[in-house]
């Protein structure tokens, strides 16, 4: 029986003695507590009761204006005022896209491996998921084209493709500029909508993030889901969506927003004040410096401690290093042994629709110190070496 | 073309010169700006980074504990620790209930008249709505039983009944204790789930609100959707749901919460601090006093100015007075004339699935001062008198 006194504040559950790289969470010590304290006060001073009333369905004007400017400056393409809407974070935005823009049973493409919890949301609607294999460079545009053609032969029309092209979850890989162009060409030719999960864009460690598919594609091809979860704090549950005006209008005019006003309005005003006052930029600089150092620490430790027949690619952003184990190993089967040795990870099976991916594991480097990451790699090396 | 500089903060649009009783919104002057300023600061001081991390999927412990205590004290029945979950407000909770607990095409009962924006959400899933007529006392339990029986004969099994039994939107009416008991008996006998929209419970003006269906029914019969929108501020987008443990677990374990952690976590922590520090009780007292006086002012003015063949019932809580016009009048058709005369309302057709209800109009008294409400009634009387 659940004890009310023990109900926690946060989602994460720590196992004593385990450095669990399975959690794709930020380090609480990096969250901007003081900045958001100031911002909440500033929002209520600046916008007054408007920050607490039923909000504009599209999101509060100040946050939309800041986002339009920020996106324009970062990506070289600013959404028009009717091409952006504030969301309750990517998970919630994806949920709304499914409710309002799909019909039950519609086929939807997902890359494989893919973000496992997006799969949960898609299936709940219920959509019929079709996996497209990717390689070391991420999603293969020709594989997308082949899958579309195969479904067409069965008389089925795809609703959309869900993909994380930048600092992918789980692989950390970003699509090359060439693949981005080719993927967009395939989508345009097939009339396919791409739902671009762009959660990690602000966490670019080696120069600017690749251009978003949204910024590269003709209007109407891409619905891009952005987020403040990784760039500011996940507990805000705040993000945004850029797309063509008709798609934005469909979401703006949906029942949930019409009934309740803008999603998460008080928080959206708080984040508007934070952004207006320079807090977004400052927090981004702080996070990039911290996570870059952690990525480097984990990568160096993997090089030191993992058996030489393990392989991985250094991600240029995001939270994850995707490790491929030698033939014959099974990440899910190894996990109990790893936990016993004081290290955790997310086994590759979790990110595959078909139970495959067992030779891979996702290591997240956001939550732990460099020393902990080094120790985690040492423990993992022992578990793998003891094969 | 939408101008970014003109993007508003709030949802409401004021028409110059019109007192529009069509908006079921609170008066911005009554929203607790200073209280939430303090509460946001207190939450970040008290809970620190935990208020900004991925939140417990069920909602933050401090808010859940306060709610369990509050509900127990108010309703004589406290939910167990696994029978409550924090939501993003009633609209969002209803959306999640539809996604996770129904299948597309499932038949769902709604009372008629009913809250029109809930209908939008239900239809988007898409559910098949079946209207149950109500009378001056609200939903008729026998009509529910008859409708269930008729659907059974067609071989169809209902997913749930959606109802606003307390200070109904749009009618303001509350189900009697006898009808509550009878409705629950019908639901239990038929194995029907009741989704109880309990948005207005805290706005009781003449003694305590009637017992919730949830508090009266056997566990598993009622999913009750509660809200902070009316009791504190709508822009918070925060509410709660009480139900049996299996239903709570289904929502807690759904893709959106699993992926994003607790809904609206930062705001939930802010409201927890507000409630812990007595701000909920203080705000409730303030709102009840203010809205009671407005209800009385509007009722007195309707008595003074409306033609004698108009009828309405004084609501004992909530936001709305539902006026029935003389035979032959049509509220939707009259609306342009009313706007021209400087008064607005929500025509009854909006709350009916079948386009009926044209002899009724919903007047909301939350947004305007007593003087404005009196003037609105005077204008409305002129429009109706001029027949």
Coordinates of C-alpha atoms in Angstrom, one line a residue, chain A residues 1-12 24-26 28 31-33 36-37 40-42 44-45 47-62 64-65 68 80-82 91-92 95-96 99-100 104 115 117 120-121 124-126 229-230 233-237 250 253-267 269-270, chain B residues 1-12 24-26 28 31-33 36-37 40-42 44-45 47-62 64-65 68 80-82 91-92 95-96 99-100 104 115 117 120-121 124-126 229-230 233-237 250 253-267 269-270:
Chain A
X1 CA 0.0 0.0 0.0
X2 CA 1.3 3.4 -1.0
X3 CA 2.2 5.6 2.0
X4 CA 1.1 9.2 1.6
X5 CA 4.0 10.3 3.7
X6 CA 6.4 8.7 1.3
X7 CA 5.0 10.3 -1.9
X8 CA 8.1 11.9 -3.6
X9 CA 8.5 15.2 -5.3
X10 CA 10.6 13.9 -8.2
X11 CA 10.3 11.1 -10.7
X12 CA 13.8 9.7 -10.4
X24 CA 18.2 10.7 -19.2
X25 CA 17.8 13.4 -16.6
X26 CA 19.7 16.6 -15.9
X28 CA 19.6 18.9 -10.2
X31 CA 18.9 23.6 -12.5
X32 CA 18.3 27.4 -12.3
X33 CA 16.6 27.7 -9.0
X36 CA 13.4 30.9 -11.9
X37 CA 12.6 32.4 -8.4
X40 CA 8.4 34.0 -11.4
X41 CA 8.4 37.3 -9.4
X42 CA 9.3 39.3 -12.5
X44 CA 3.9 38.5 -11.9
X45 CA 5.2 42.1 -11.5
X47 CA 2.2 40.9 -16.5
X48 CA 0.2 41.0 -13.3
X49 CA -3.1 39.1 -13.3
X50 CA -2.7 38.4 -17.0
X51 CA -0.1 35.8 -16.0
X52 CA -2.8 33.9 -14.0
X53 CA -5.9 34.3 -16.2
X54 CA -7.0 32.0 -19.0
X55 CA -4.1 32.3 -21.3
X56 CA -4.0 33.0 -25.0
X57 CA -4.5 29.6 -26.6
X58 CA -1.3 30.1 -28.7
X59 CA 0.8 30.9 -25.6
X60 CA 1.5 34.3 -24.0
X61 CA 2.6 37.0 -26.5
X62 CA 5.9 37.8 -24.7
X64 CA 6.0 33.8 -28.5
X65 CA 7.8 37.0 -29.4
X68 CA 10.3 34.0 -32.8
X80 CA 5.7 33.8 -38.7
X81 CA 3.4 34.8 -35.9
X82 CA 0.9 32.1 -36.8
X91 CA 5.6 14.6 -24.8
X92 CA 2.4 16.7 -24.5
X95 CA 0.1 13.7 -27.7
X96 CA -1.8 16.6 -29.0
X99 CA -5.1 13.4 -31.0
X100 CA -5.8 16.3 -33.5
X104 CA -6.8 5.7 -34.9
X115 CA 12.9 7.3 -28.3
X117 CA 8.6 6.8 -24.6
X120 CA 4.3 4.7 -25.9
X121 CA 2.5 7.9 -26.7
X124 CA -1.8 5.0 -27.1
X125 CA -3.7 6.8 -29.8
X126 CA -3.6 4.1 -31.2
X229 CA 13.1 20.8 -20.6
X230 CA 16.8 20.4 -21.6
X233 CA 14.5 22.7 -16.6
X234 CA 12.3 19.6 -17.2
X235 CA 9.9 20.3 -14.4
X236 CA 8.6 23.4 -16.3
X237 CA 6.8 21.1 -18.7
X250 CA -5.6 23.0 -35.7
X253 CA -8.3 25.5 -31.9
X254 CA -8.5 22.0 -30.3
X255 CA -10.7 21.3 -27.4
X256 CA -8.1 21.3 -24.7
X257 CA -6.7 24.7 -25.5
X258 CA -10.2 26.2 -26.3
X259 CA -11.5 25.0 -22.9
X260 CA -8.5 25.7 -20.7
X261 CA -6.7 28.5 -22.5
X262 CA -3.0 28.3 -23.2
X263 CA -1.2 25.3 -21.8
X264 CA 0.8 25.9 -18.7
X265 CA 0.2 29.6 -18.8
X266 CA 1.7 30.7 -15.5
X267 CA 4.9 28.8 -16.2
X269 CA 4.9 33.7 -18.4
X270 CA 7.6 32.9 -15.9
Chain B
X1 CA -1.7 38.2 -41.4
X2 CA -1.2 37.8 -37.6
X3 CA 1.1 40.5 -36.2
X4 CA 3.6 39.2 -33.7
X5 CA 3.6 42.6 -31.8
X6 CA -0.2 42.1 -31.2
X7 CA 0.0 38.5 -29.8
X8 CA -1.9 38.8 -26.5
X9 CA -1.2 37.3 -23.1
X10 CA -4.7 36.2 -22.3
X11 CA -7.5 34.3 -24.0
X12 CA -10.3 36.7 -23.5
X24 CA -17.0 32.0 -18.0
X25 CA -13.9 33.6 -16.8
X26 CA -12.9 35.0 -13.4
X28 CA -8.6 39.4 -13.1
X31 CA -6.6 36.6 -9.0
X32 CA -4.0 36.1 -6.2
X33 CA -1.0 37.8 -7.9
X36 CA 1.4 33.3 -6.1
X37 CA 4.5 35.5 -6.2
X40 CA 6.6 30.5 -6.2
X41 CA 9.5 31.8 -4.1
X42 CA 8.5 29.6 -1.2
X44 CA 11.8 27.1 -4.8
X45 CA 13.2 27.9 -1.3
X47 CA 11.8 22.2 -2.4
X48 CA 14.8 23.6 -4.2
X49 CA 15.8 21.9 -7.5
X50 CA 13.3 19.2 -6.9
X51 CA 10.6 21.7 -8.0
X52 CA 12.3 21.9 -11.4
X53 CA 13.4 18.4 -12.0
X54 CA 11.3 15.7 -13.8
X55 CA 8.4 15.5 -11.3
X56 CA 6.9 12.4 -9.7
X57 CA 4.4 11.2 -12.3
X58 CA 1.6 11.2 -9.8
X59 CA 2.3 14.9 -8.8
X60 CA 4.6 16.3 -6.2
X61 CA 4.2 14.7 -2.7
X62 CA 3.5 17.9 -0.9
X64 CA -0.8 15.3 -3.0
X65 CA -0.6 15.3 0.8
X68 CA -5.7 14.2 0.6
X80 CA -5.9 6.8 -0.4
X81 CA -2.4 7.7 -1.5
X82 CA -2.9 5.7 -4.7
X91 CA -9.7 19.8 -19.8
X92 CA -6.3 18.1 -19.9
X95 CA -8.2 14.4 -22.6
X96 CA -6.0 11.9 -20.9
X99 CA -6.7 8.7 -24.6
X100 CA -6.0 6.1 -22.0
X104 CA -12.1 5.3 -30.7
X115 CA -20.3 21.9 -21.1
X117 CA -15.9 22.4 -24.7
X120 CA -15.1 19.1 -28.2
X121 CA -12.5 17.1 -26.3
X124 CA -11.6 14.6 -30.9
X125 CA -10.8 11.1 -29.6
X126 CA -13.1 10.3 -31.4
X229 CA -8.8 26.9 -12.0
X230 CA -11.8 28.3 -10.3
X233 CA -6.5 30.8 -10.9
X234 CA -7.2 29.4 -14.3
X235 CA -3.8 30.2 -15.8
X236 CA -2.2 27.7 -13.4
X237 CA -3.6 24.9 -15.5
X250 CA -3.4 3.8 -15.8
X253 CA 1.8 5.0 -16.2
X254 CA 0.7 6.6 -19.5
X255 CA 3.2 7.7 -22.1
X256 CA 2.9 11.5 -21.5
X257 CA 3.6 11.2 -17.8
X258 CA 6.2 8.5 -18.1
X259 CA 8.1 10.6 -20.7
X260 CA 7.7 14.0 -19.1
X261 CA 7.3 13.3 -15.4
X262 CA 4.5 14.9 -13.5
X263 CA 2.3 17.4 -15.4
X264 CA 3.0 21.0 -14.8
X265 CA 5.5 20.2 -12.0
X266 CA 6.8 23.7 -11.3
X267 CA 3.3 25.1 -10.9
X269 CA 5.0 22.8 -6.4
X270 CA 4.1 26.5 -6.3

